[in-house]
Every structure is written in structure tokens, then in C-alpha cells.
Amino acid sequence: MSERPLVESYHDRTAPQRRIAPTVTFWDETLRDGEQTPGVYFSPEEKLRIAEKLSDIGVGVIDAGIPVVSPKEAASVRLLAGAGLRAKILASARTVPGDVEAVVDSGASHLAVFIAASEVHLRYKLQMSQEEVLASAVRSVRRGKEAGLHVAFVTEDTVRAPFDFVERLYKAAREAGADRLVISDTVGIMTPLTFRWFLEEFQRRVQPTDWSVHCHNDFGLATANTLAALEAGVNCPHVCVNGLGERAGNAALEEVALCLEALYGVNTGIRTESLHKLSRLVEELSGIPVAANKALVGYNAFSHEAGIHTHGILRHTLTYEPLQPERVGAQRQLILGKHTGKAALVEKLKERGVQLEEPELAELLRQIKQRTEAGGKEPSRHLLAEYRELFSHPGLSDTEFWKLVSALPVAGAP
Ligand code: MN
């Protein structure tokens, strides 16, 4: 027999180019950015249920929300802060005094203060000069430190801001006492290579020791960019369960964790075998269905239908599975359908100790294929119609909105 390994792994070849931090701390954004997914709302109790699971699974920091948003949001943060979880409870604030005070009052041990850095945000959204942004950042970081909090300084849209300003801003925030520096690709326009360049430049200029990235998925690159950041030495990636978040979402917790664990052999401290369960819990409480083809936690992530694939899997799972489904707490499924082959049938029949020979086997296969091709799309058509209706108009319906408006004392007049 050959001494050759079953599969070659080339990840070792690139190891010298990776600067993965000795300890990677996951900062989960499911309850803040994830809740900003259109139409998503978590009650305080739901936030607690998710936070408990996140903490158990090994996430280090949990962004519980922005207390100034509403009394209920503040109550959520207080509930989580008082729950005695192993994970640190963080709350977010604009660099606005009222926002920061709301975090101080919430009992959270960690504060993230954020302000935009790019020119388009400064000129059109904030209508502030760079000097004003800098001053408000410094003031907020100082206030957080005075209150005894761990302070992360975050800029929105960091990667579309002038680098000289980025450098000045982060250095000022650090001098004011910021413990962690967070770089955001707020609209998801980075690519792994460009992001790596940006972060190396940032490191050269600012020399951060504890730093984070916040990557969005507008071009489907959130996980790839987060991985590039980890390769550049960033030690605290922002993630969301199921990749939830504004628009196309954030880097997915399960994807980032498994890239590190399964591909690079990094011990993340994340209990990956609980990720599937966590994914389903967040799916249920957020109301955002996990895509069937979602990496690692999607319904099809470990399903095999094609005869060639199923046959391979039954001989050795490495043929068509890069990792065992048990690794994320999922289960392998062999699907009976148009592309099914005999190997899958034989395996399926074993479940009840049935053994079929030709020509019965061929006949059974013919019937299965015929059944599948004959249609059966009705159930998914119904589901899709409802799904489209729901997700074309998430949040408050137009009818409800105008009803509220007409009930107002003044606007109510026709
Ligand atoms: Mn975001």
C-alpha cells in the first residue's frame, strides 16, 4: 500500500505568512448588528437565551446592544450584565454623552464607542469636521475609562477614510485610554488582499496590541476578509451567528471559527460541536431562515444526493466532505432524488435490514427518479410565496404605519 496521505494539505505551506494571534477572542455582534437585520427584534429574555449559549460556546465578548435606543434595550443590557455569564458583556454607544452614560448605567463592563471616519460620513451624515470627530472620540473614551469600563474605540467606514486621519484618530483614542481598537469595513468593500494591506499599514502606523475587525458581507467576502485580518494578526474578530446583520450581514461566527479550527488547526476555544444548535436557536428567535446552502449550518451543508458523491461518501467521507458534520453538531444526510444511485439505496435499505437484488434494485431506483421528476414542487411553492411576502416587506407594514399616522391627534385630519 502507498504511504501517501489520503489528502494533501497545503495550509502548512502558507503558515509562515500567517500571524494568527496566540489567543483569538471572539466578539459576537448577533444581539446588536444582528438585531439590526431588517425586521429582527429580540426581547430581553430572548437576548439572554442567546447570550447564555454564546457564552457557553466560548465567545469572549457579547455586544448586548445600544442602551440609548429604548428602555427595553437598556433593560436587555442590564439583564445580560447581571446574568453572571463567563463572556464579557459589552454595550455600544455613539460618541455622544447621553449614549455613553446609558452604557455606564447599564452595568455592562465593556463599552464600545463608535463614530464614522470617512469623508462621506463626516460631511453628509455627521456634518462634523475631522477635529470635531476627534474631540468627541477622545471625550467619550475618557468618560468610559473614568467610569472604570473596558473601552473599545470603533470607527465606522474605517477602510474608506483617509489614512492620515485614521492614524490620528486611533492614536488619540488610545492616548485617551482606549483598550481595544476596532476597524470596520462597514459596507463590505474590502477584499482579502487589500484588507491585509490596510491592516499591515495600520499596524505599522498605529501599532495596536488589541485590535478587532468588523466585516460586512455586501460582496460575500465578510468571512474571507475576517480571515485575512486574523492572518494579519488581528486578535478579536467581530462575528454574528448565521452571518446576521445589516443588509447582507456580517462575518458568520461558525464560518470564522471553523476556518481557523478545521483549515488552520488553530485552537479557538469555541466549542464548535454546539454551533449547529446555536444556529437553529438564532434562526428561530430572529425569524431569519438559514439558507439551505449556507456554509456549515445550512440544511444542505452535509447532504448528498448525487450517486457519485453518495457512493464516495459511503466508502470514505473525506471524498466529498471537508469535515465531519459532527464537528459542528450537524448530521449527514443522504437524499433520495433524481440523482440518487444504487449505493445510497443499498445503504438506506440496511436501516430496516432489507436486502434487494437486481432487477428490483434498478426498478426501485427508476421509480424514485420518476417520482422526483414528476414534480412535487407544490410545498416549496407555498413556502416560497409566504417567504417572499414576508421578506419583501419586513418590519411594520405600510397599512399599520398609516394607521398609526392617522391616529395621531394632528395628522389624523384628512
Ligand atoms: Mn455593522
Short mmCIF file of C-alpha atoms and ligand atoms in Angstrom, two decimals:
data_model
loop_
_atom_site.label_atom_id
_atom_site.label_comp_id
_atom_site.label_asym_id
_atom_site.label_seq_id
_atom_site.Cartn_x
_atom_site.Cartn_y
_atom_site.Cartn_z
CA MET A 1 0.00 0.00 0.00
CA SER A 2 1.08 3.54 -0.74
CA GLU A 3 2.44 5.68 2.06
CA ARG A 4 0.84 8.74 0.52
CA PRO A 5 -1.67 10.55 2.76
CA LEU A 6 -5.30 10.39 1.62
CA VAL A 7 -5.41 14.12 1.01
CA GLU A 8 -2.67 16.69 0.65
CA SER A 9 -2.98 19.79 2.83
CA TYR A 10 -1.22 22.89 1.59
CA HIS A 11 -2.15 25.08 4.54
CA ASP A 12 1.19 24.32 6.17
CA ARG A 13 2.93 25.87 3.18
CA THR A 14 1.38 29.27 3.89
CA ALA A 15 1.81 29.08 7.66
CA PRO A 16 4.89 31.34 7.62
CA GLN A 17 2.77 34.10 6.10
CA ARG A 18 0.17 33.91 8.85
CA ARG A 19 0.41 35.81 12.07
CA ILE A 20 -2.52 34.33 13.96
CA ALA A 21 -2.55 35.72 17.49
CA PRO A 22 -1.81 33.20 20.26
CA THR A 23 -5.26 33.90 21.70
CA VAL A 24 -8.19 34.77 19.48
CA THR A 25 -11.16 36.33 21.29
CA PHE A 26 -14.49 36.18 19.50
CA TRP A 27 -16.59 39.30 19.80
CA ASP A 28 -20.16 38.43 18.93
CA GLU A 29 -22.45 41.02 17.36
CA THR A 30 -25.59 38.90 16.94
CA LEU A 31 -27.54 40.84 19.56
CA ARG A 32 -26.58 44.28 18.20
CA ASP A 33 -25.67 44.28 14.49
CA GLY A 34 -27.55 41.00 14.08
CA GLU A 35 -30.61 42.58 15.61
CA GLN A 36 -30.26 45.40 13.08
CA THR A 37 -31.10 42.86 10.38
CA PRO A 38 -34.27 44.28 8.80
CA GLY A 39 -37.32 43.13 10.73
CA VAL A 40 -35.41 41.44 13.57
CA TYR A 41 -36.19 42.12 17.21
CA PHE A 42 -35.08 40.19 20.29
CA SER A 43 -36.87 40.55 23.62
CA PRO A 44 -34.66 40.82 26.72
CA GLU A 45 -35.40 37.16 27.56
CA GLU A 46 -34.50 36.09 24.02
CA LYS A 47 -31.26 38.05 24.20
CA LEU A 48 -30.46 36.27 27.43
CA ARG A 49 -31.14 32.84 25.93
CA ILE A 50 -28.80 33.57 23.04
CA ALA A 51 -26.17 35.19 25.26
CA GLU A 52 -26.09 32.15 27.56
CA LYS A 53 -25.42 29.89 24.59
CA LEU A 54 -22.80 32.25 23.16
CA SER A 55 -21.03 32.36 26.50
CA ASP A 56 -21.17 28.56 26.90
CA ILE A 57 -19.80 28.07 23.42
CA GLY A 58 -16.72 30.13 24.25
CA VAL A 59 -17.41 33.58 22.81
CA GLY A 60 -15.34 36.13 24.78
CA VAL A 61 -17.30 39.35 24.28
CA ILE A 62 -21.00 39.82 23.63
CA ASP A 63 -22.32 43.11 22.30
CA ALA A 64 -25.68 43.23 24.06
CA GLY A 65 -26.96 46.32 22.27
CA ILE A 66 -27.20 50.10 22.38
CA PRO A 67 -28.90 51.04 25.68
CA VAL A 68 -29.90 54.51 24.49
CA VAL A 69 -32.09 53.02 21.74
CA SER A 70 -35.04 52.28 24.03
CA PRO A 71 -35.86 51.48 27.67
CA LYS A 72 -36.32 47.85 26.66
CA GLU A 73 -32.91 47.75 25.03
CA ALA A 74 -31.38 49.19 28.21
CA ALA A 75 -33.22 46.53 30.20
CA SER A 76 -31.77 43.85 27.92
CA VAL A 77 -28.23 45.06 28.52
CA ARG A 78 -28.86 45.21 32.28
CA LEU A 79 -30.29 41.69 32.25
CA LEU A 80 -27.28 40.29 30.43
CA ALA A 81 -24.79 42.29 32.51
CA GLY A 82 -26.29 40.85 35.69
CA ALA A 83 -26.56 37.27 34.49
CA GLY A 84 -23.10 36.22 35.66
CA LEU A 85 -22.03 34.93 32.26
CA ARG A 86 -18.44 33.99 31.57
CA ALA A 87 -18.41 36.17 28.44
CA LYS A 88 -17.87 39.90 28.92
CA ILE A 89 -20.99 41.95 28.32
CA LEU A 90 -20.41 44.95 26.10
CA ALA A 91 -22.78 47.75 25.19
CA SER A 92 -22.40 50.22 22.35
CA ALA A 93 -22.66 53.99 22.20
CA ARG A 94 -22.18 56.77 19.70
CA THR A 95 -19.58 59.27 20.89
CA VAL A 96 -22.47 61.22 22.35
CA PRO A 97 -22.53 61.90 26.13
CA GLY A 98 -26.09 60.56 26.60
CA ASP A 99 -25.24 57.33 24.79
CA VAL A 100 -22.13 56.76 26.86
CA GLU A 101 -23.95 57.48 30.14
CA ALA A 102 -26.60 54.94 29.18
CA VAL A 103 -23.87 52.32 28.88
CA VAL A 104 -22.31 53.38 32.20
CA ASP A 105 -25.74 52.98 33.83
CA SER A 106 -26.37 49.61 32.18
CA GLY A 107 -23.91 47.68 34.29
CA ALA A 108 -22.00 46.40 31.24
CA SER A 109 -18.28 46.00 31.92
CA HIS A 110 -17.31 46.78 28.35
CA LEU A 111 -18.09 49.85 26.25
CA ALA A 112 -17.72 50.27 22.51
CA VAL A 113 -17.86 53.88 21.37
CA PHE A 114 -18.22 54.46 17.68
CA ILE A 115 -18.06 57.34 15.24
CA ALA A 116 -17.63 57.44 11.48
CA ALA A 117 -14.27 58.20 9.89
CA SER A 118 -14.83 58.51 6.14
CA GLU A 119 -15.33 61.85 4.47
CA VAL A 120 -18.77 60.94 3.11
CA HIS A 121 -19.97 60.12 6.63
CA LEU A 122 -18.41 63.23 8.14
CA ARG A 123 -19.76 65.61 5.53
CA TYR A 124 -23.23 64.18 4.91
CA LYS A 125 -24.17 62.18 7.99
CA LEU A 126 -22.39 63.76 10.94
CA GLN A 127 -21.80 67.22 9.48
CA MET A 128 -18.72 67.37 11.62
CA SER A 129 -15.12 68.30 10.88
CA GLN A 130 -12.28 65.86 11.49
CA GLU A 131 -11.29 67.91 14.54
CA GLU A 132 -14.81 67.69 15.97
CA VAL A 133 -14.90 63.92 15.39
CA LEU A 134 -11.54 63.56 17.09
CA ALA A 135 -12.60 65.64 20.08
CA SER A 136 -15.83 63.72 20.59
CA ALA A 137 -13.99 60.41 20.31
CA VAL A 138 -11.44 61.43 22.92
CA ARG A 139 -14.14 62.76 25.26
CA SER A 140 -16.17 59.53 25.06
CA VAL A 141 -13.20 57.22 25.54
CA ARG A 142 -12.09 59.27 28.56
CA ARG A 143 -15.56 59.13 30.08
CA GLY A 144 -15.70 55.35 29.66
CA LYS A 145 -12.32 54.95 31.32
CA GLU A 146 -13.29 57.28 34.18
CA ALA A 147 -16.30 55.06 34.78
CA GLY A 148 -13.99 52.06 35.03
CA LEU A 149 -15.08 50.37 31.81
CA HIS A 150 -13.06 48.43 29.31
CA VAL A 151 -13.28 50.68 26.25
CA ALA A 152 -13.16 49.70 22.61
CA PHE A 153 -12.87 52.52 20.13
CA VAL A 154 -14.67 51.85 16.86
CA THR A 155 -14.81 53.84 13.67
CA GLU A 156 -17.45 53.19 11.10
CA ASP A 157 -16.30 53.05 7.49
CA THR A 158 -12.63 52.97 8.53
CA VAL A 159 -11.50 51.45 5.26
CA ARG A 160 -12.90 54.32 3.16
CA ALA A 161 -11.39 57.05 5.32
CA PRO A 162 -8.15 58.97 4.66
CA PHE A 163 -5.36 57.01 6.29
CA ASP A 164 -3.75 60.02 7.90
CA PHE A 165 -6.99 60.79 9.70
CA VAL A 166 -7.45 57.15 10.69
CA GLU A 167 -3.98 57.17 12.19
CA ARG A 168 -4.54 60.41 14.10
CA LEU A 169 -7.93 59.34 15.36
CA TYR A 170 -6.88 55.94 16.67
CA LYS A 171 -3.71 57.28 18.25
CA ALA A 172 -5.78 59.94 20.03
CA ALA A 173 -8.31 57.36 21.20
CA ARG A 174 -5.54 55.16 22.52
CA GLU A 175 -3.93 58.05 24.33
CA ALA A 176 -7.31 58.77 25.88
CA GLY A 177 -7.24 55.23 27.26
CA ALA A 178 -8.93 53.01 24.65
CA ASP A 179 -8.15 49.38 25.41
CA ARG A 180 -9.08 47.93 22.03
CA LEU A 181 -9.16 49.42 18.54
CA VAL A 182 -11.84 48.31 16.09
CA ILE A 183 -11.56 48.73 12.32
CA SER A 184 -14.76 48.48 10.30
CA ASP A 185 -15.48 47.55 6.72
CA THR A 186 -18.96 48.94 7.22
CA VAL A 187 -20.17 48.47 3.64
CA GLY A 188 -18.17 45.35 2.88
CA ILE A 189 -15.96 46.66 0.08
CA MET A 190 -12.66 45.13 1.14
CA THR A 191 -11.07 42.10 -0.49
CA PRO A 192 -8.76 39.80 1.47
CA LEU A 193 -5.62 41.14 -0.20
CA THR A 194 -6.49 44.83 0.12
CA PHE A 195 -7.66 44.39 3.68
CA ARG A 196 -4.43 42.67 4.60
CA TRP A 197 -2.54 45.62 3.10
CA PHE A 198 -4.73 48.06 5.05
CA LEU A 199 -4.22 46.26 8.33
CA GLU A 200 -0.48 45.95 7.88
CA GLU A 201 -0.34 49.67 7.16
CA PHE A 202 -2.47 50.29 10.26
CA GLN A 203 -0.17 48.13 12.31
CA ARG A 204 2.90 49.95 11.02
CA ARG A 205 1.41 53.36 11.81
CA VAL A 206 -0.60 52.74 14.99
CA GLN A 207 0.97 49.58 16.45
CA PRO A 208 -2.15 48.23 18.08
CA THR A 209 -1.85 45.37 20.54
CA ASP A 210 -5.50 44.51 20.99
CA TRP A 211 -7.48 45.04 17.80
CA SER A 212 -10.66 43.99 16.10
CA VAL A 213 -12.26 43.99 12.71
CA HIS A 214 -15.91 44.34 11.83
CA CYS A 215 -16.58 42.98 8.34
CA HIS A 216 -19.77 43.17 6.31
CA ASN A 217 -20.82 40.77 3.62
CA ASP A 218 -22.05 43.01 0.81
CA PHE A 219 -19.82 41.24 -1.72
CA GLY A 220 -19.89 37.90 0.06
CA LEU A 221 -16.39 38.46 1.45
CA ALA A 222 -17.04 39.04 5.16
CA THR A 223 -15.59 35.73 6.29
CA ALA A 224 -12.69 35.84 3.82
CA ASN A 225 -11.82 39.38 4.91
CA THR A 226 -12.07 38.47 8.59
CA LEU A 227 -9.75 35.55 7.97
CA ALA A 228 -7.32 37.87 6.17
CA ALA A 229 -7.44 40.13 9.23
CA LEU A 230 -6.68 37.21 11.54
CA GLU A 231 -3.79 36.28 9.26
CA ALA A 232 -2.51 39.83 9.71
CA GLY A 233 -2.54 39.42 13.49
CA VAL A 234 -5.92 40.88 14.47
CA ASN A 235 -6.91 39.08 17.66
CA CYS A 236 -10.58 39.89 18.14
CA PRO A 237 -12.88 39.29 15.14
CA HIS A 238 -16.46 40.53 15.15
CA VAL A 239 -18.90 37.81 14.16
CA CYS A 240 -22.63 37.10 14.04
CA VAL A 241 -24.35 33.74 14.29
CA ASN A 242 -25.67 32.72 10.85
CA GLY A 243 -23.97 35.80 9.42
CA LEU A 244 -26.86 38.01 10.51
CA GLY A 245 -26.55 41.80 10.36
CA GLU A 246 -27.39 44.90 8.39
CA ARG A 247 -28.07 44.27 4.68
CA ALA A 248 -26.12 41.17 3.61
CA GLY A 249 -24.92 40.67 7.17
CA ASN A 250 -21.62 40.22 8.99
CA ALA A 251 -18.95 37.53 9.08
CA ALA A 252 -20.54 34.34 10.40
CA LEU A 253 -19.32 33.02 13.76
CA GLU A 254 -19.47 29.42 12.57
CA GLU A 255 -17.50 30.16 9.38
CA VAL A 256 -14.70 32.14 11.01
CA ALA A 257 -14.35 29.62 13.85
CA LEU A 258 -14.22 26.61 11.54
CA CYS A 259 -11.82 28.25 9.08
CA LEU A 260 -9.41 28.66 11.97
CA GLU A 261 -10.07 25.30 13.58
CA ALA A 262 -10.50 22.96 10.64
CA LEU A 263 -8.33 24.61 8.00
CA TYR A 264 -5.50 26.15 10.02
CA GLY A 265 -5.61 23.89 13.07
CA VAL A 266 -5.93 26.86 15.43
CA ASN A 267 -7.48 26.21 18.82
CA THR A 268 -10.09 28.96 19.11
CA GLY A 269 -11.64 27.84 22.37
CA ILE A 270 -15.00 27.77 20.56
CA ARG A 271 -17.00 24.60 21.24
CA THR A 272 -17.72 24.07 17.59
CA GLU A 273 -19.87 21.00 18.16
CA SER A 274 -22.57 23.28 19.59
CA LEU A 275 -22.65 25.67 16.62
CA HIS A 276 -25.43 23.89 14.77
CA LYS A 277 -27.74 24.08 17.76
CA LEU A 278 -26.88 27.74 18.31
CA SER A 279 -27.58 28.44 14.65
CA ARG A 280 -31.05 26.90 14.92
CA LEU A 281 -31.81 28.84 18.11
CA VAL A 282 -30.85 32.14 16.48
CA GLU A 283 -32.80 31.19 13.36
CA GLU A 284 -35.88 30.62 15.48
CA LEU A 285 -35.58 33.73 17.65
CA SER A 286 -34.56 36.06 14.83
CA GLY A 287 -37.09 34.72 12.38
CA ILE A 288 -34.44 34.80 9.65
CA PRO A 289 -34.28 31.38 7.99
CA VAL A 290 -30.84 29.88 7.45
CA ALA A 291 -30.24 29.46 3.72
CA ALA A 292 -30.30 25.82 2.66
CA ASN A 293 -26.86 26.21 1.13
CA LYS A 294 -25.36 28.25 3.99
CA ALA A 295 -21.86 27.05 4.82
CA LEU A 296 -21.60 24.69 7.80
CA VAL A 297 -25.06 25.24 9.28
CA GLY A 298 -27.27 25.30 6.17
CA TYR A 299 -29.78 22.50 5.71
CA ASN A 300 -27.78 21.11 2.79
CA ALA A 301 -24.32 21.66 4.24
CA PHE A 302 -23.88 17.93 4.86
CA SER A 303 -26.44 16.47 2.44
CA HIS A 304 -25.54 14.33 -0.52
CA GLU A 305 -27.80 13.33 -3.36
CA ALA A 306 -25.75 12.69 -6.50
CA GLY A 307 -24.98 8.99 -6.95
CA ILE A 308 -21.26 9.58 -7.48
CA HIS A 309 -21.00 11.66 -4.31
CA THR A 310 -23.07 9.35 -2.14
CA HIS A 311 -21.09 6.37 -3.32
CA GLY A 312 -17.86 8.17 -2.44
CA ILE A 313 -19.13 9.27 0.97
CA LEU A 314 -20.17 5.74 1.86
CA ARG A 315 -16.66 4.50 1.07
CA HIS A 316 -14.84 7.37 2.80
CA THR A 317 -16.35 10.64 3.96
CA LEU A 318 -13.21 12.59 3.02
CA THR A 319 -14.12 12.12 -0.64
CA TYR A 320 -16.81 14.79 -0.56
CA GLU A 321 -16.80 16.23 2.96
CA PRO A 322 -14.07 18.61 4.08
CA LEU A 323 -15.01 17.98 7.70
CA GLN A 324 -17.24 15.63 9.65
CA PRO A 325 -20.70 17.09 10.31
CA GLU A 326 -20.34 16.09 13.99
CA ARG A 327 -17.66 18.74 14.24
CA VAL A 328 -20.41 21.41 14.20
CA GLY A 329 -23.04 19.14 15.75
CA ALA A 330 -24.81 18.51 12.43
CA GLN A 331 -25.79 15.24 10.78
CA ARG A 332 -25.01 13.83 7.39
CA GLN A 333 -27.99 13.18 5.16
CA LEU A 334 -28.25 11.03 2.09
CA ILE A 335 -31.03 12.43 -0.07
CA LEU A 336 -33.20 10.29 -2.29
CA GLY A 337 -33.96 12.05 -5.53
CA LYS A 338 -33.36 12.35 -9.24
CA HIS A 339 -29.60 11.96 -8.90
CA THR A 340 -29.63 9.06 -6.45
CA GLY A 341 -27.54 5.98 -7.22
CA LYS A 342 -27.72 2.39 -6.13
CA ALA A 343 -25.14 2.69 -3.35
CA ALA A 344 -27.40 5.09 -1.45
CA LEU A 345 -30.36 2.76 -1.88
CA VAL A 346 -28.48 -0.24 -0.55
CA GLU A 347 -27.38 1.84 2.44
CA LYS A 348 -30.90 3.15 3.05
CA LEU A 349 -32.41 -0.34 2.86
CA LYS A 350 -29.97 -1.53 5.53
CA GLU A 351 -31.80 0.68 8.04
CA ARG A 352 -34.52 -1.95 8.14
CA GLY A 353 -32.38 -4.91 7.25
CA VAL A 354 -33.78 -5.10 3.74
CA GLN A 355 -31.60 -6.51 1.00
CA LEU A 356 -32.68 -6.11 -2.60
CA GLU A 357 -31.03 -7.62 -5.66
CA GLU A 358 -31.35 -6.76 -9.34
CA PRO A 359 -33.70 -6.23 -11.03
CA GLU A 360 -35.70 -4.96 -8.01
CA LEU A 361 -32.98 -2.51 -7.11
CA ALA A 362 -32.99 -0.98 -10.58
CA GLU A 363 -36.77 -0.85 -10.56
CA LEU A 364 -36.83 0.95 -7.19
CA LEU A 365 -34.28 3.43 -8.46
CA ARG A 366 -36.30 4.03 -11.62
CA GLN A 367 -39.41 4.75 -9.54
CA ILE A 368 -37.60 7.16 -7.22
CA LYS A 369 -36.27 9.14 -10.17
CA GLN A 370 -39.68 9.14 -11.82
CA ARG A 371 -41.33 10.40 -8.61
CA THR A 372 -38.87 13.24 -8.24
CA GLU A 373 -39.14 14.29 -11.86
CA ALA A 374 -42.92 14.14 -11.75
CA GLY A 375 -42.97 17.29 -9.66
CA GLY A 376 -43.65 17.69 -6.01
CA LYS A 377 -42.77 21.38 -6.07
CA GLU A 378 -46.09 22.40 -4.57
CA PRO A 379 -44.95 22.50 -0.90
CA SER A 380 -41.92 24.65 -1.66
CA ARG A 381 -44.03 26.92 -3.88
CA HIS A 382 -46.33 27.67 -0.95
CA LEU A 383 -43.42 28.25 1.36
CA LEU A 384 -41.67 30.47 -1.15
CA ALA A 385 -44.77 32.58 -1.71
CA GLU A 386 -45.06 33.25 2.02
CA TYR A 387 -41.33 33.80 2.35
CA ARG A 388 -41.34 36.37 -0.45
CA GLU A 389 -44.34 38.14 1.01
CA LEU A 390 -42.71 38.31 4.44
CA PHE A 391 -39.23 39.32 3.36
CA SER A 392 -40.28 41.83 0.70
CA HIS A 393 -41.78 43.91 3.50
CA PRO A 394 -40.07 43.19 6.81
CA GLY A 395 -40.88 45.35 9.82
CA LEU A 396 -44.03 47.37 10.23
CA SER A 397 -46.41 47.05 7.28
CA ASP A 398 -47.43 50.08 5.26
CA THR A 399 -51.03 49.65 6.39
CA GLU A 400 -50.00 49.59 10.04
CA PHE A 401 -47.77 52.61 9.55
CA TRP A 402 -50.51 54.78 8.02
CA LYS A 403 -52.96 53.61 10.63
CA LEU A 404 -50.56 54.90 13.31
CA VAL A 405 -50.16 58.19 11.44
CA SER A 406 -53.88 58.74 11.04
CA ALA A 407 -54.43 58.07 14.74
CA LEU A 408 -52.09 60.94 15.67
CA PRO A 409 -54.03 63.97 17.01
CA VAL A 410 -52.81 66.39 14.32
CA ALA A 411 -52.02 64.33 11.27
CA GLY A 412 -55.26 62.44 11.75
CA ALA A 413 -57.20 65.14 9.96
CA PRO A 414 -57.73 64.12 6.32
MN MN B 1 -22.06 46.71 11.27
#
